[in-house]
């Protein structure tokens, strides 16, 4: 059992459908109204049926006042690190500190290459992500003297000026599944953001993968608890229990509290575009999970 002790946050994972742009904005505003902490959006710049995620986040930031926003996760191969760092810092400043950076090394390489991106091997993608995180942190580090200097194989930034700094300490949350990437998360990131549907063994796989994140953190001289563990969820609210996260709200509460206390998951992000599911998650599940976890911790 591993509880890293982070404050619990609850969010949504919304589809940025270009055919009905008003719908995704309305859902993001609903997420704020019902009390969720975070609204996130997938990022596939090669997908013409989706809105551009960064443009959408900027629009939603202006249409809301409290909820935090993040890409889930931003496609690094199509977003240059210095520009991305300044985009994140700018929107964080404009929104009053409400932006987090979900970041991915890339997938769907044929589509990335088709729109002008570079095709990378899995090992190269890990190296490129490592270098990009260094670049982003250097751009934000306005308290340091001198220029940004990261002479990597994939990103060579020598001479860029620092800044702007974000309004708050932006978390870099990385989507990762393979051992080398998980160790990178432990070494260099602030959070691990996988999707439950991509774990063949389901929640039972979290212990093994968490251990790899912990291993990376310890090798870098960091405390494993310094890395927040988040999880994209999918499920169904039904009257009777049928499967994991497929049942009434009470079942969701028990199972999510178990993830928090047994596996250290402290960020629960619901993949759903259904207003009823979003409301149940925010108003029935989230408060009860917080209460149960707080009681167990006490």
GROMACS .gro file of N, CA and C in nm, residues 7-78:
model
  216
    7UNK      N    1  -0.305   1.613  -0.191
    7UNK     CA    2  -0.445   1.655  -0.192
    7UNK      C    3  -0.512   1.598  -0.315
    8UNK      N    4  -0.633   1.547  -0.300
    8UNK     CA    5  -0.704   1.488  -0.413
    8UNK      C    6  -0.761   1.596  -0.504
    9UNK      N    7  -0.749   1.572  -0.635
    9UNK     CA    8  -0.812   1.661  -0.733
    9UNK      C    9  -0.894   1.576  -0.829
   10UNK      N   10  -1.002   1.635  -0.878
   10UNK     CA   11  -1.095   1.565  -0.967
   10UNK      C   12  -1.117   1.651  -1.092
   11UNK      N   13  -1.117   1.585  -1.207
   11UNK     CA   14  -1.128   1.661  -1.330
   11UNK      C   15  -1.201   1.586  -1.439
   12UNK      N   16  -1.206   1.647  -1.556
   12UNK     CA   17  -1.274   1.591  -1.672
   12UNK      C   18  -1.177   1.580  -1.789
   13UNK      N   19  -1.207   1.490  -1.879
   13UNK     CA   20  -1.128   1.468  -2.002
   13UNK      C   21  -1.228   1.481  -2.116
   14UNK      N   22  -1.233   1.598  -2.179
   14UNK     CA   23  -1.336   1.632  -2.275
   14UNK      C   24  -1.286   1.620  -2.418
   15UNK      N   25  -1.374   1.578  -2.508
   15UNK     CA   26  -1.340   1.563  -2.649
   15UNK      C   27  -1.353   1.697  -2.720
   16UNK      N   28  -1.246   1.747  -2.783
   16UNK     CA   29  -1.251   1.879  -2.847
   16UNK      C   30  -1.311   1.873  -2.988
   17UNK      N   31  -1.434   1.830  -3.000
   17UNK     CA   32  -1.498   1.810  -3.129
   17UNK      C   33  -1.515   1.941  -3.204
   18UNK      N   34  -1.462   1.946  -3.327
   18UNK     CA   35  -1.471   2.069  -3.406
   18UNK      C   36  -1.611   2.090  -3.463
   19UNK      N   37  -1.686   1.981  -3.482
   19UNK     CA   38  -1.820   1.993  -3.539
   19UNK      C   39  -1.918   2.065  -3.449
   20UNK      N   40  -1.894   2.060  -3.316
   20UNK     CA   41  -1.983   2.129  -3.221
   20UNK      C   42  -1.897   2.200  -3.117
   21UNK      N   43  -1.829   2.305  -3.157
   21UNK     CA   44  -1.737   2.372  -3.064
   21UNK      C   45  -1.806   2.427  -2.940
   22UNK      N   46  -1.931   2.468  -2.956
   22UNK     CA   47  -2.001   2.524  -2.841
   22UNK      C   48  -2.025   2.418  -2.733
   23UNK      N   49  -2.034   2.291  -2.774
   23UNK     CA   50  -2.062   2.185  -2.678
   23UNK      C   51  -1.946   2.164  -2.582
   24UNK      N   52  -1.823   2.158  -2.634
   24UNK     CA   53  -1.709   2.133  -2.545
   24UNK      C   54  -1.687   2.252  -2.452
   25UNK      N   55  -1.713   2.374  -2.499
   25UNK     CA   56  -1.701   2.491  -2.411
   25UNK      C   57  -1.807   2.485  -2.302
   26UNK      N   58  -1.929   2.448  -2.339
   26UNK     CA   59  -2.037   2.437  -2.240
   26UNK      C   60  -2.005   2.330  -2.136
   27UNK      N   61  -1.946   2.219  -2.179
   27UNK     CA   62  -1.910   2.113  -2.084
   27UNK      C   63  -1.799   2.159  -1.989
   28UNK      N   64  -1.702   2.233  -2.042
   28UNK     CA   65  -1.596   2.286  -1.955
   28UNK      C   66  -1.654   2.382  -1.851
   29UNK      N   67  -1.748   2.465  -1.893
   29UNK     CA   68  -1.811   2.557  -1.799
   29UNK      C   69  -1.895   2.480  -1.696
   30UNK      N   70  -1.960   2.372  -1.741
   30UNK     CA   71  -2.034   2.288  -1.647
   30UNK      C   72  -1.941   2.227  -1.543
   31UNK      N   73  -1.823   2.183  -1.587
   31UNK     CA   74  -1.727   2.125  -1.494
   31UNK      C   75  -1.692   2.224  -1.383
   32UNK      N   76  -1.677   2.349  -1.419
   32UNK     CA   77  -1.650   2.450  -1.318
   32UNK      C   78  -1.771   2.470  -1.227
   33UNK      N   79  -1.890   2.475  -1.286
   33UNK     CA   80  -2.012   2.500  -1.208
   33UNK      C   81  -2.039   2.392  -1.105
   34UNK      N   82  -2.009   2.265  -1.140
   34UNK     CA   83  -2.040   2.156  -1.048
   34UNK      C   84  -1.926   2.127  -0.951
   35UNK      N   85  -1.815   2.200  -0.963
   35UNK     CA   86  -1.711   2.193  -0.861
   35UNK      C   87  -1.588   2.111  -0.893
   36UNK      N   88  -1.571   2.068  -1.018
   36UNK     CA   89  -1.449   1.996  -1.052
   36UNK      C   90  -1.329   2.092  -1.047
   37UNK      N   91  -1.212   2.035  -1.025
   37UNK     CA   92  -1.090   2.115  -1.011
   37UNK      C   93  -1.021   2.140  -1.144
   38UNK      N   94  -1.048   2.054  -1.242
   38UNK     CA   95  -0.964   2.051  -1.361
   38UNK      C   96  -1.046   2.010  -1.483
   39UNK      N   97  -1.020   2.076  -1.597
   39UNK     CA   98  -1.075   2.033  -1.725
   39UNK      C   99  -0.958   2.009  -1.819
   40UNK      N  100  -0.956   1.892  -1.884
   40UNK     CA  101  -0.844   1.858  -1.972
   40UNK      C  102  -0.897   1.820  -2.110
   41UNK      N  103  -0.808   1.829  -2.209
   41UNK     CA  104  -0.847   1.806  -2.348
   41UNK      C  105  -0.736   1.730  -2.420
   42UNK      N  106  -0.773   1.630  -2.499
   42UNK     CA  107  -0.673   1.557  -2.576
   42UNK      C  108  -0.615   1.647  -2.684
   43UNK      N  109  -0.495   1.614  -2.730
   43UNK     CA  110  -0.425   1.698  -2.827
   43UNK      C  111  -0.377   1.614  -2.944
   44UNK      N  112  -0.444   1.627  -3.056
   44UNK     CA  113  -0.405   1.557  -3.179
   44UNK      C  114  -0.407   1.658  -3.293
   45UNK      N  115  -0.300   1.735  -3.312
   45UNK     CA  116  -0.299   1.842  -3.411
   45UNK      C  117  -0.317   1.796  -3.555
   46UNK      N  118  -0.298   1.667  -3.580
   46UNK     CA  119  -0.314   1.611  -3.714
   46UNK      C  120  -0.458   1.567  -3.740
   47UNK      N  121  -0.546   1.583  -3.642
   47UNK     CA  122  -0.683   1.538  -3.651
   47UNK      C  123  -0.775   1.655  -3.690
   48UNK      N  124  -0.823   1.661  -3.815
   48UNK     CA  125  -0.903   1.776  -3.858
   48UNK      C  126  -1.041   1.784  -3.795
   49UNK      N  127  -1.085   1.677  -3.734
   49UNK     CA  128  -1.217   1.679  -3.670
   49UNK      C  129  -1.212   1.734  -3.528
   50UNK      N  130  -1.091   1.768  -3.481
   50UNK     CA  131  -1.076   1.824  -3.347
   50UNK      C  132  -1.037   1.971  -3.354
   51UNK      N  133  -1.082   2.045  -3.256
   51UNK     CA  134  -1.034   2.181  -3.238
   51UNK      C  135  -0.887   2.178  -3.195
   52UNK      N  136  -0.812   2.281  -3.230
   52UNK     CA  137  -0.676   2.292  -3.178
   52UNK      C  138  -0.682   2.307  -3.027
   53UNK      N  139  -0.612   2.221  -2.958
   53UNK     CA  140  -0.625   2.215  -2.812
   53UNK      C  141  -0.579   2.343  -2.745
   54UNK      N  142  -0.468   2.401  -2.790
   54UNK     CA  143  -0.420   2.522  -2.723
   54UNK      C  144  -0.514   2.639  -2.743
   55UNK      N  145  -0.570   2.652  -2.863
   55UNK     CA  146  -0.668   2.758  -2.888
   55UNK      C  147  -0.792   2.737  -2.802
   56UNK      N  148  -0.836   2.611  -2.792
   56UNK     CA  149  -0.952   2.580  -2.709
   56UNK      C  150  -0.927   2.613  -2.562
   57UNK      N  151  -0.810   2.575  -2.511
   57UNK     CA  152  -0.779   2.604  -2.372
   57UNK      C  153  -0.779   2.754  -2.345
   58UNK      N  154  -0.728   2.832  -2.438
   58UNK     CA  155  -0.725   2.977  -2.422
   58UNK      C  156  -0.867   3.034  -2.418
   59UNK      N  157  -0.953   2.982  -2.505
   59UNK     CA  158  -1.092   3.028  -2.509
   59UNK      C  159  -1.164   2.990  -2.379
   60UNK      N  160  -1.143   2.865  -2.334
   60UNK     CA  161  -1.209   2.819  -2.211
   60UNK      C  162  -1.157   2.897  -2.090
   61UNK      N  163  -1.029   2.929  -2.089
   61UNK     CA  164  -0.974   3.008  -1.977
   61UNK      C  165  -1.046   3.142  -1.965
   62UNK      N  166  -1.076   3.202  -2.081
   62UNK     CA  167  -1.145   3.331  -2.079
   62UNK      C  168  -1.292   3.317  -2.041
   63UNK      N  169  -1.348   3.197  -2.062
   63UNK     CA  170  -1.490   3.176  -2.034
   63UNK      C  171  -1.515   3.123  -1.893
   64UNK      N  172  -1.410   3.099  -1.816
   64UNK     CA  173  -1.422   3.047  -1.680
   64UNK      C  174  -1.341   3.134  -1.584
   65UNK      N  175  -1.352   3.104  -1.456
   65UNK     CA  176  -1.282   3.188  -1.358
   65UNK      C  177  -1.206   3.110  -1.252
   66UNK      N  178  -1.237   2.981  -1.237
   66UNK     CA  179  -1.177   2.904  -1.126
   66UNK      C  180  -1.109   2.776  -1.171
   67UNK      N  181  -1.168   2.704  -1.263
   67UNK     CA  182  -1.121   2.571  -1.296
   67UNK      C  183  -0.983   2.575  -1.362
   68UNK      N  184  -0.900   2.475  -1.330
   68UNK     CA  185  -0.767   2.464  -1.391
   68UNK      C  186  -0.778   2.388  -1.523
   69UNK      N  187  -0.681   2.411  -1.612
   69UNK     CA  188  -0.687   2.358  -1.748
   69UNK      C  189  -0.556   2.289  -1.784
   70UNK      N  190  -0.566   2.184  -1.867
   70UNK     CA  191  -0.445   2.114  -1.911
   70UNK      C  192  -0.472   2.037  -2.038
   71UNK      N  193  -0.370   2.023  -2.122
   71UNK     CA  194  -0.376   1.927  -2.230
   71UNK      C  195  -0.356   1.788  -2.173
   72UNK      N  196  -0.416   1.690  -2.239
   72UNK     CA  197  -0.413   1.554  -2.182
   72UNK      C  198  -0.392   1.451  -2.294
   73UNK      N  199  -0.268   1.445  -2.345
   73UNK     CA  200  -0.151   1.526  -2.314
   73UNK      C  201  -0.110   1.598  -2.442
   74UNK      N  202  -0.036   1.711  -2.429
   74UNK     CA  203   0.006   1.786  -2.546
   74UNK      C  204   0.108   1.708  -2.626
   75UNK      N  205   0.096   1.717  -2.758
   75UNK     CA  206   0.177   1.640  -2.850
   75UNK      C  207   0.311   1.711  -2.873
   76UNK      N  208   0.413   1.667  -2.800
   76UNK     CA  209   0.543   1.733  -2.807
   76UNK      C  210   0.603   1.738  -2.947
   77UNK      N  211   0.598   1.631  -3.028
   77UNK     CA  212   0.662   1.638  -3.159
   77UNK      C  213   0.610   1.751  -3.249
   78UNK      N  214   0.491   1.801  -3.221
   78UNK     CA  215   0.434   1.908  -3.304
   78UNK      C  216   0.426   2.041  -3.228
   0.00000   0.00000   0.00000
